[in-house]
Coordinates of N, CA, C and O in Angstrom, one line a residue:
M1 N 5.3 22.4 6.1 CA 4.4 21.4 5.8 C 3.8 21.6 4.4 O 3.5 20.6 3.8
K2 N 3.5 22.8 4.1 CA 2.9 23.1 2.8 C 3.8 22.7 1.7 O 3.4 22.0 0.7
A3 N 5.1 23.0 1.8 CA 6.1 22.7 0.7 C 6.3 21.2 0.7 O 6.4 20.6 -0.4
L4 N 6.3 20.5 1.8 CA 6.5 19.1 1.9 C 5.3 18.4 1.2 O 5.5 17.4 0.5
G5 N 4.1 18.9 1.4 CA 2.9 18.4 0.7 C 3.0 18.4 -0.8 O 2.2 17.7 -1.4
K6 N 3.8 19.3 -1.3 CA 3.9 19.4 -2.8 C 4.6 18.1 -3.4 O 4.5 17.9 -4.6
M7 N 5.3 17.4 -2.6 CA 5.9 16.2 -3.1 C 4.9 15.2 -3.6 O 4.0 14.8 -2.8
G8 N 4.9 14.8 -4.8 CA 3.9 13.9 -5.4 C 4.2 12.4 -4.9 O 5.3 12.1 -4.5
G9 N 3.2 11.6 -5.1 CA 3.3 10.2 -4.7 C 2.2 9.5 -5.5 O 1.5 10.1 -6.3
G10 N 2.2 8.2 -5.4 CA 1.2 7.4 -6.1 C 0.1 7.0 -5.1 O 0.1 7.4 -3.9
R11 N -0.9 6.3 -5.6 CA -2.0 5.7 -4.8 C -1.9 4.2 -4.8 O -1.9 3.6 -5.9
Y12 N -1.8 3.7 -3.7 CA -1.6 2.2 -3.5 C -2.5 1.7 -2.4 O -2.9 2.4 -1.5
I13 N -2.9 0.4 -2.6 CA -3.5 -0.3 -1.5 C -2.6 -1.4 -1.1 O -2.1 -2.2 -1.9
I14 N -2.3 -1.5 0.2 CA -1.4 -2.6 0.7 C -2.4 -3.6 1.3 O -3.3 -3.3 2.0
T15 N -2.1 -4.9 0.9 CA -2.9 -6.0 1.4 C -1.9 -7.0 2.1 O -0.8 -7.2 1.6
A16 N -2.4 -7.7 3.1 CA -1.7 -8.7 3.7 C -2.6 -9.7 4.5 O -3.8 -9.3 4.7
S17 N -2.2 -10.8 4.7 CA -3.0 -11.8 5.5 C -2.1 -12.5 6.5 O -1.0 -12.8 6.3
K18 N -2.7 -12.6 7.7 CA -2.0 -13.2 8.8 C -3.0 -14.0 9.6 O -4.0 -13.5 10.0
A19 N -2.7 -15.3 9.8 CA -3.6 -16.2 10.6 C -5.0 -16.2 10.0 O -5.9 -16.2 10.8
G20 N -5.1 -16.1 8.7 CA -6.4 -16.2 8.1 C -7.2 -14.9 8.1 O -8.3 -14.8 7.6
V21 N -6.6 -13.8 8.6 CA -7.3 -12.5 8.7 C -6.7 -11.6 7.6 O -5.5 -11.4 7.6
N22 N -7.5 -11.0 6.8 CA -7.1 -10.1 5.8 C -6.9 -8.7 6.4 O -7.8 -8.2 7.2
C23 N -5.9 -8.0 6.0 CA -5.7 -6.6 6.4 C -5.3 -5.8 5.2 O -4.7 -6.3 4.3
A24 N -5.8 -4.5 5.1 CA -5.5 -3.7 4.0 C -5.6 -2.2 4.4 O -6.2 -1.9 5.4
G25 N -4.9 -1.4 3.6 CA -4.9 0.0 3.9 C -4.4 0.8 2.7 O -3.7 0.3 1.8
V26 N -4.7 2.1 2.7 CA -4.3 3.0 1.6 C -2.9 3.5 1.9 O -2.6 3.8 3.1
A27 N -2.0 3.5 0.9 CA -0.7 4.1 1.1 C -0.4 5.1 0.0 O -0.8 4.9 -1.1
T28 N 0.3 6.1 0.4 CA 0.7 7.1 -0.6 C 2.2 7.4 -0.5 O 2.8 7.9 -1.5
W29 N 2.8 7.1 0.6 CA 4.2 7.4 0.8 C 5.0 6.1 0.6 O 5.4 5.4 1.5
L30 N 5.3 5.8 -0.7 CA 5.9 4.6 -1.1 C 6.9 4.9 -2.3 O 6.5 5.7 -3.1
M31 N 8.0 4.3 -2.3 CA 9.0 4.6 -3.4 C 9.9 3.4 -3.6 O 10.1 2.6 -2.7
P32 N 10.5 3.3 -4.8 CA 11.6 2.4 -5.0 C 12.7 2.7 -4.1 O 13.0 3.9 -3.8
A33 N 13.4 1.7 -3.5 CA 14.5 2.0 -2.6 C 15.9 1.4 -3.1 O 16.9 2.0 -2.8
S34 N 15.8 0.4 -3.9 CA 17.1 -0.2 -4.5 C 16.7 -1.0 -5.7 O 15.6 -1.5 -5.9
T35 N 17.7 -1.3 -6.6 CA 17.5 -2.2 -7.7 C 18.1 -3.6 -7.6 O 17.7 -4.5 -8.3
E36 N 19.1 -3.7 -6.7 CA 19.7 -5.0 -6.5 C 19.9 -5.3 -5.0 O 20.9 -4.8 -4.4
P37 N 19.0 -6.0 -4.4 CA 17.8 -6.6 -4.9 C 16.7 -5.5 -5.1 O 16.8 -4.5 -4.4
P38 N 15.7 -5.8 -5.9 CA 14.7 -4.8 -6.1 C 14.0 -4.6 -4.7 O 13.6 -5.6 -4.1
S39 N 13.8 -3.4 -4.3 CA 13.3 -3.1 -3.0 C 12.4 -1.8 -3.0 O 12.6 -1.0 -3.9
V40 N 11.5 -1.8 -2.1 CA 10.6 -0.6 -1.9 C 10.7 -0.2 -0.4 O 10.9 -1.0 0.4
A41 N 10.4 1.1 -0.2 CA 10.3 1.6 1.2 C 9.0 2.4 1.2 O 8.6 3.0 0.3
M42 N 8.3 2.3 2.4 CA 7.1 3.1 2.6 C 7.0 3.4 4.0 O 7.5 2.8 4.9
A43 N 6.2 4.5 4.2 CA 5.9 5.0 5.6 C 4.5 4.5 6.0 O 3.6 4.7 5.2
V44 N 4.4 3.9 7.2 CA 3.2 3.4 7.7 C 3.0 4.1 9.1 O 3.8 4.0 9.9
A45 N 1.8 4.7 9.2 CA 1.5 5.4 10.5 C 1.6 4.3 11.6 O 1.1 3.2 11.5
K46 N 2.1 4.7 12.8 CA 2.3 3.8 13.9 C 1.0 3.2 14.4 O 0.9 2.1 14.9
E47 N -0.1 4.0 14.3 CA -1.4 3.5 14.8 C -2.2 2.6 13.7 O -3.2 2.1 14.0
D48 N -1.6 2.5 12.5 CA -2.3 1.8 11.4 C -2.2 0.3 11.7 O -1.2 -0.3 12.1
A49 N -3.3 -0.4 11.5 CA -3.4 -1.9 11.7 C -2.4 -2.6 10.8 O -2.0 -3.8 11.2
L50 N -1.9 -2.0 9.7 CA -0.9 -2.7 8.9 C 0.4 -3.0 9.6 O 1.1 -3.9 9.3
Q51 N 0.6 -2.2 10.7 CA 1.8 -2.5 11.5 C 1.9 -3.9 12.0 O 3.0 -4.5 12.1
T52 N 0.8 -4.5 12.3 CA 0.8 -5.9 12.8 C 1.1 -7.0 11.8 O 1.5 -8.1 12.3
V53 N 1.1 -6.7 10.6 CA 1.3 -7.7 9.5 C 2.6 -7.3 8.7 O 2.8 -7.9 7.6
M54 N 3.4 -6.4 9.2 CA 4.5 -5.9 8.5 C 5.8 -6.0 9.3 O 6.6 -5.0 9.4
Q55 N 6.0 -7.1 10.0 CA 7.2 -7.3 10.7 C 8.3 -8.0 9.8 O 8.0 -8.5 8.8
V56 N 9.5 -7.9 10.2 CA 10.6 -8.4 9.4 C 10.3 -9.9 9.1 O 10.0 -10.7 10.0
G57 N 10.5 -10.2 7.8 CA 10.2 -11.6 7.3 C 8.8 -11.8 6.8 O 8.6 -12.8 6.1
E58 N 7.9 -10.9 7.1 CA 6.5 -11.1 6.7 C 6.3 -10.6 5.3 O 7.1 -9.7 4.8
T59 N 5.3 -11.1 4.6 CA 5.1 -10.6 3.2 C 3.8 -9.8 3.1 O 2.9 -10.0 3.9
F60 N 3.7 -9.0 2.1 CA 2.5 -8.2 1.8 C 2.5 -7.8 0.4 O 3.5 -8.1 -0.4
V61 N 1.4 -7.3 -0.1 CA 1.2 -6.9 -1.5 C 1.0 -5.4 -1.7 O 0.1 -4.9 -1.0
V62 N 1.8 -4.8 -2.6 CA 1.5 -3.4 -3.0 C 0.7 -3.4 -4.2 O 1.2 -3.9 -5.3
N63 N -0.5 -2.9 -4.1 CA -1.4 -2.9 -5.3 C -1.4 -1.4 -5.8 O -1.7 -0.5 -5.1
M64 N -1.0 -1.3 -7.1 CA -0.9 0.0 -7.7 C -2.3 0.4 -8.4 O -2.8 -0.4 -9.2
L65 N -2.8 1.5 -8.0 CA -4.1 1.9 -8.5 C -3.9 2.7 -9.9 O -3.0 3.4 -10.0
E66 N -4.9 2.5 -10.7 CA -4.8 3.0 -12.1 C -5.4 4.4 -12.2 O -6.5 4.7 -11.7
E67 N -4.6 5.3 -12.8 CA -5.1 6.7 -13.0 C -6.4 6.7 -13.7 O -6.6 6.0 -14.7
G68 N -7.3 7.5 -13.2 CA -8.7 7.6 -13.8 C -9.6 6.5 -13.5 O -10.8 6.5 -14.0
N69 N -9.1 5.5 -12.8 CA -10.0 4.3 -12.5 C -9.7 3.8 -11.1 O -9.6 2.5 -10.9
Y70 N -9.6 4.6 -10.1 CA -9.2 4.2 -8.8 C -10.2 4.5 -7.7 O -10.2 3.9 -6.6
L71 N -11.2 5.4 -8.0 CA -12.0 5.9 -6.9 C -12.8 4.8 -6.2 O -12.9 4.8 -4.9
P72 N -13.5 3.8 -6.9 CA -14.2 2.8 -6.1 C -13.3 2.0 -5.1 O -13.7 1.8 -4.0
L73 N -12.1 1.6 -5.6 CA -11.2 0.9 -4.7 C -10.7 1.8 -3.5 O -10.7 1.4 -2.4
L74 N -10.4 3.0 -3.8 CA -9.9 3.9 -2.8 C -11.0 4.2 -1.8 O -10.7 4.1 -0.6
K75 N -12.2 4.4 -2.2 CA -13.3 4.7 -1.3 C -13.6 3.4 -0.4 O -13.8 3.5 0.8
H76 N -13.5 2.2 -1.0 CA -13.7 1.0 -0.2 C -12.7 0.9 0.9 O -13.0 0.6 2.1
F77 N -11.4 1.1 0.6 CA -10.4 0.9 1.6 C -10.2 2.1 2.5 O -9.4 2.0 3.5
Q78 N -10.8 3.2 2.3 CA -10.7 4.4 3.2 C -11.8 4.3 4.3 O -11.7 5.0 5.2
Q79 N -12.7 3.4 4.1 CA -13.8 3.3 5.2 C -13.3 2.6 6.4 O -12.3 1.9 6.4
S80 N -13.9 2.8 7.5 CA -13.6 2.1 8.8 C -14.2 0.8 8.8 O -15.4 0.6 8.4
F81 N -13.4 -0.2 9.2 CA -13.9 -1.6 9.2 C -14.0 -2.0 10.7 O -13.1 -1.7 11.5
A82 N -15.0 -2.8 11.0 CA -15.1 -3.3 12.4 C -14.0 -4.3 12.6 O -13.5 -5.0 11.6
P83 N -13.5 -4.5 13.8 CA -12.4 -5.5 14.1 C -12.9 -6.9 13.6 O -14.0 -7.3 13.9
G84 N -12.0 -7.5 12.9 CA -12.3 -8.9 12.4 C -13.1 -8.9 11.1 O -13.2 -10.0 10.5
A85 N -13.5 -7.8 10.6 CA -14.3 -7.7 9.4 C -13.4 -8.1 8.2 O -12.2 -7.8 8.2
D86 N -13.9 -8.8 7.2 CA -13.2 -9.1 6.0 C -13.1 -7.9 5.1 O -14.0 -7.5 4.4
V87 N -11.9 -7.2 5.1 CA -11.7 -6.0 4.4 C -11.8 -6.2 2.8 O -11.9 -5.2 2.1
L88 N -11.7 -7.4 2.4 CA -11.7 -7.7 1.0 C -13.1 -8.2 0.5 O -13.2 -8.5 -0.7
E89 N -14.1 -8.2 1.4 CA -15.4 -8.6 1.0 C -15.9 -7.7 -0.2 O -15.9 -6.5 -0.1
G90 N -16.4 -8.4 -1.3 CA -16.9 -7.6 -2.4 C -15.9 -7.1 -3.4 O -16.2 -6.5 -4.4
I91 N -14.6 -7.4 -3.1 CA -13.5 -7.0 -4.0 C -12.9 -8.1 -4.7 O -12.7 -9.2 -4.2
E92 N -12.8 -8.0 -6.1 CA -12.2 -9.1 -6.9 C -10.7 -9.1 -6.6 O -10.0 -8.1 -6.8
V93 N -10.2 -10.3 -6.3 CA -8.8 -10.4 -6.0 C -8.1 -11.7 -6.6 O -8.9 -12.6 -7.0
L94 N -6.8 -11.7 -6.7 CA -6.0 -12.8 -7.1 C -5.3 -13.2 -5.9 O -4.6 -12.3 -5.3
Q95 N -5.3 -14.4 -5.5 CA -4.5 -14.9 -4.3 C -3.1 -15.1 -4.7 O -2.8 -15.8 -5.7
V96 N -2.2 -14.4 -4.0 CA -0.8 -14.5 -4.3 C 0.0 -14.6 -3.0 O -0.6 -14.4 -1.9
E97 N 1.2 -15.0 -3.0 CA 2.0 -15.1 -1.8 C 2.0 -13.8 -1.0 O 2.2 -12.8 -1.6
G98 N 1.6 -13.9 0.2 CA 1.7 -12.7 1.1 C 0.4 -11.9 1.2 O 0.3 -11.0 2.0
G99 N -0.6 -12.3 0.4 CA -1.9 -11.6 0.5 C -2.7 -11.7 -0.8 O -2.7 -12.7 -1.4
S100 N -3.3 -10.6 -1.1 CA -4.2 -10.6 -2.3 C -3.9 -9.4 -3.2 O -3.7 -8.3 -2.7
A101 N -3.8 -9.7 -4.5 CA -3.7 -8.7 -5.5 C -5.1 -8.3 -6.0 O -5.9 -9.1 -6.2
L102 N -5.3 -7.0 -6.1 CA -6.6 -6.5 -6.5 C -6.7 -6.4 -8.0 O -5.9 -5.8 -8.6
K103 N -7.7 -7.1 -8.5 CA -7.9 -7.1 -10.0 C -8.2 -5.8 -10.5 O -7.9 -5.5 -11.7
G104 N -8.7 -4.9 -9.7 CA -9.0 -3.5 -10.1 C -7.8 -2.6 -10.2 O -7.9 -1.5 -10.7
G105 N -6.6 -3.1 -9.7 CA -5.4 -2.3 -9.8 C -4.8 -2.5 -11.2 O -5.2 -3.4 -12.0
C106 N -3.7 -1.8 -11.5 CA -3.0 -2.0 -12.8 C -1.8 -2.8 -12.7 O -1.3 -3.4 -13.7
A107 N -1.3 -3.0 -11.5 CA -0.1 -3.8 -11.2 C 0.0 -4.1 -9.7 O -0.6 -3.5 -8.9
F108 N 0.9 -5.1 -9.4 CA 1.1 -5.4 -8.0 C 2.5 -5.9 -7.8 O 3.1 -6.4 -8.7
L109 N 3.0 -5.7 -6.6 CA 4.3 -6.3 -6.1 C 4.1 -7.1 -4.9 O 3.4 -6.6 -4.0
T110 N 4.7 -8.2 -4.8 CA 4.7 -9.0 -3.6 C 6.0 -8.7 -2.9 O 7.1 -8.8 -3.5
C111 N 6.0 -8.3 -1.6 CA 7.2 -7.8 -0.9 C 7.4 -8.6 0.4 O 6.4 -8.9 1.0
R112 N 8.7 -8.7 0.8 CA 9.0 -9.3 2.1 C 9.7 -8.3 2.9 O 10.8 -7.7 2.4
V113 N 9.3 -8.0 4.1 CA 9.9 -7.0 4.9 C 11.3 -7.4 5.3 O 11.5 -8.4 5.8
S114 N 12.2 -6.5 5.0 CA 13.6 -6.7 5.4 C 14.1 -5.9 6.5 O 15.0 -6.3 7.3
S115 N 13.5 -4.7 6.8 CA 13.9 -3.9 7.9 C 12.8 -2.9 8.2 O 12.0 -2.6 7.4
R116 N 12.9 -2.4 9.4 CA 11.9 -1.3 9.9 C 12.8 -0.2 10.6 O 13.7 -0.5 11.2
M117 N 12.3 1.0 10.4 CA 13.0 2.1 11.0 C 12.0 3.1 11.6 O 11.0 3.4 11.0
D118 N 12.3 3.5 12.8 CA 11.4 4.5 13.5 C 11.5 5.9 12.8 O 12.6 6.3 12.4
A119 N 10.4 6.5 12.5 CA 10.3 7.8 11.9 C 9.3 8.7 12.6 O 8.3 9.1 12.0
S120 N 9.4 8.9 13.9 CA 8.5 9.7 14.7 C 7.1 9.1 14.7 O 6.9 8.1 15.4
D121 N 6.1 9.6 14.0 CA 4.8 9.1 14.0 C 4.5 8.0 13.0 O 3.4 7.5 12.9
H122 N 5.5 7.7 12.2 CA 5.5 6.6 11.2 C 6.6 5.6 11.4 O 7.6 5.9 12.1
T123 N 6.5 4.5 10.8 CA 7.6 3.5 10.7 C 7.9 3.4 9.2 O 7.0 3.2 8.4
I124 N 9.2 3.4 8.9 CA 9.6 3.2 7.5 C 9.8 1.7 7.4 O 10.6 1.1 8.1
I125 N 9.1 1.1 6.4 CA 9.2 -0.3 6.2 C 10.0 -0.5 4.9 O 9.5 0.0 3.8
C126 N 11.1 -1.2 5.0 CA 11.9 -1.5 3.8 C 11.7 -3.0 3.4 O 11.7 -3.8 4.3
S127 N 11.4 -3.2 2.2 CA 11.0 -4.6 1.7 C 11.6 -4.9 0.4 O 11.7 -4.1 -0.5
E128 N 12.0 -6.2 0.3 CA 12.5 -6.7 -1.0 C 11.3 -7.2 -1.8 O 10.4 -7.8 -1.3
V129 N 11.3 -6.8 -3.1 CA 10.3 -7.3 -4.0 C 10.6 -8.7 -4.4 O 11.7 -9.0 -4.9
V130 N 9.7 -9.6 -4.2 CA 9.9 -11.0 -4.5 C 9.1 -11.5 -5.7 O 9.5 -12.5 -6.3
A131 N 8.1 -10.7 -6.1 CA 7.4 -11.0 -7.3 C 6.5 -9.8 -7.7 O 6.4 -8.8 -6.9
G132 N 6.0 -9.8 -8.9 CA 5.1 -8.7 -9.3 C 4.5 -9.0 -10.7 O 5.0 -9.9 -11.4
E133 N 3.5 -8.3 -11.0 CA 2.9 -8.5 -12.3 C 2.2 -7.2 -12.7 O 1.6 -6.5 -11.9
V134 N 2.2 -6.9 -14.0 CA 1.4 -5.8 -14.6 C 0.1 -6.4 -15.1 O 0.1 -7.3 -15.9
L135 N -1.0 -5.9 -14.5 CA -2.3 -6.4 -14.9 C -2.9 -5.7 -16.1 O -3.5 -6.3 -17.0
R136 N -2.6 -4.4 -16.2 CA -3.0 -3.6 -17.4 C -1.9 -2.5 -17.6 O -1.4 -1.9 -16.6
E137 N -1.6 -2.2 -18.8 CA -0.7 -1.1 -19.1 C -1.4 0.2 -18.9 O -2.3 0.6 -19.7
A138 N -1.1 0.8 -17.8 CA -1.8 2.1 -17.5 C -0.9 2.8 -16.5 O -0.2 2.2 -15.7
P139 N -0.9 4.2 -16.5 CA -0.2 4.9 -15.4 C -0.8 4.7 -14.1 O -2.0 4.6 -14.0
I140 N 0.0 4.7 -13.0 CA -0.6 4.6 -11.7 C -1.1 6.0 -11.3 O -0.7 7.1 -11.8
A141 N -2.2 6.0 -10.5 CA -2.8 7.2 -10.0 C -1.8 8.0 -9.2 O -1.1 7.5 -8.3
A142 N -1.8 9.3 -9.5 CA -0.9 10.3 -8.7 C -1.7 10.8 -7.5 O -2.9 10.9 -7.5
N143 N -0.9 11.1 -6.5 CA -1.5 11.7 -5.3 C -0.8 13.0 -4.9 O 0.4 13.0 -4.8
Y144 N -1.5 14.1 -4.9 CA -0.9 15.4 -4.5 C -1.7 15.9 -3.3 O -2.9 15.8 -3.3
R145 N -1.0 16.5 -2.3 CA -1.6 17.1 -1.1 C -1.4 18.6 -1.1 O -0.4 19.1 -1.7
K146 N -2.3 19.3 -0.4 CA -2.1 20.7 -0.2 C -1.0 20.9 0.9 O -0.4 22.0 1.0
T147 N -0.9 20.0 1.8 CA 0.0 20.0 2.9 C 0.4 18.6 3.3 O -0.4 17.7 3.1
A148 N 1.5 18.5 4.0 CA 1.9 17.2 4.4 C 1.4 16.8 5.8 O 1.7 15.8 6.4
A149 N 0.6 17.7 6.4 CA 0.0 17.5 7.7 C -1.0 16.4 7.8 O -1.4 16.0 8.8
Y150 N -1.5 16.0 6.6 CA -2.5 14.9 6.5 C -2.4 14.3 5.2 O -1.7 14.7 4.3
Y151 N -3.0 13.1 5.1 CA -2.8 12.3 3.8 C -3.7 12.9 2.8 O -4.8 12.7 2.5

């Protein structure tokens, strides 16, 4: 677990909307999966509320956090929200297909879920990138763990 934790990743906020309810969460296990069509894959914990808005055919937004300028957004989305609470309250967003792009991020991708695969305590979500935009030219925040036993 310690060696696995050495694998670096980025810091992302995933946003989605379903039936008028916003959902969001922090993601670190995300990577490009193919170039034709452009696709990404990410691991989502099975107990995470994001599972409910990431079924095949549904869309979501990958928000890339900016190195050196991500702590306020990260802290906001790491807190516990009451069921039905608007997780985007107080956050500046751009409305895009599939959810909300965070103005505080440096880039975003709009993705459509193409497949799901069981991975023990996580589900691997494979998605086609359908749109995206760079909001600011900046490197994305890196995430390093001491062990893979926790995020």
